[in-house]
Amino acid sequence: MDKDFTFFKVDSESKFSFQSCPFILNACTKSLGLYYDNRISMYSERRITALYSLVQGQQLNPYLRLKVRRDHIIDDALVRKCWRP
């Protein structure tokens, strides 16, 4: 599957790929193709973010940080759900 996905992404005109004919694939193989596609997208976004942070001189932080007030978690969730910009 990994070689077939490479043929699909890189050599789509010169080599045959089962990914170009999705009606042939079963659900498990299709989900594996989506997994590979998402991993490639994630790595490329992370690479671009690292490059931008180096150019702009900012510290790289690839994680989402949330601050949650434990005592007010329900109130904050309801306010956030009802509040729409």
PDB file of C-alpha atoms in Angstrom, residues 2 7 11 17 19 21-23 27 30-31 36 41 47 50-52 65-67 71-72 74-75 77 80 85:
ATOM      1  CA  ASP A   2       2.815   2.436   0.775  1.00  0.00           C
ATOM      2  CA  PHE A   7       2.874   6.039  -7.173  1.00  0.00           C
ATOM      3  CA  ASP A  11       4.206   9.267 -10.480  1.00  0.00           C
ATOM      4  CA  SER A  17      -1.980   3.097  -8.781  1.00  0.00           C
ATOM      5  CA  GLN A  19      -5.674   4.726  -5.425  1.00  0.00           C
ATOM      6  CA  CYS A  21      -9.468   3.545  -8.940  1.00  0.00           C
ATOM      7  CA  PRO A  22     -11.060   3.687  -5.470  1.00  0.00           C
ATOM      8  CA  PHE A  23     -13.943   1.390  -6.415  1.00  0.00           C
ATOM      9  CA  ALA A  27     -12.680   0.178   3.294  1.00  0.00           C
ATOM     10  CA  LYS A  30      -9.009   3.292   1.693  1.00  0.00           C
ATOM     11  CA  SER A  31      -8.601   4.277   5.335  1.00  0.00           C
ATOM     12  CA  TYR A  36      -0.866   8.190   4.725  1.00  0.00           C
ATOM     13  CA  SER A  41      -0.012  16.757   5.283  1.00  0.00           C
ATOM     14  CA  ARG A  47       7.936  21.702   8.439  1.00  0.00           C
ATOM     15  CA  ALA A  50       9.197  25.417  11.770  1.00  0.00           C
ATOM     16  CA  LEU A  51      10.554  27.337   8.787  1.00  0.00           C
ATOM     17  CA  TYR A  52       8.312  30.344   9.471  1.00  0.00           C
ATOM     18  CA  ARG A  65      -1.970  24.825  24.769  1.00  0.00           C
ATOM     19  CA  LEU A  66      -5.247  25.361  26.559  1.00  0.00           C
ATOM     20  CA  LYS A  67      -5.794  26.894  29.960  1.00  0.00           C
ATOM     21  CA  ASP A  71     -13.617  25.404  39.104  1.00  0.00           C
ATOM     22  CA  HIS A  72     -15.449  27.033  36.181  1.00  0.00           C
ATOM     23  CA  ILE A  74     -19.000  24.047  32.956  1.00  0.00           C
ATOM     24  CA  ASP A  75     -19.591  27.795  32.966  1.00  0.00           C
ATOM     25  CA  ALA A  77     -17.999  25.652  28.206  1.00  0.00           C
ATOM     26  CA  ARG A  80     -18.116  29.457  24.776  1.00  0.00           C
ATOM     27  CA  PRO A  85     -18.404  35.916  16.976  1.00  0.00           C
TER      28      PRO A  85
END
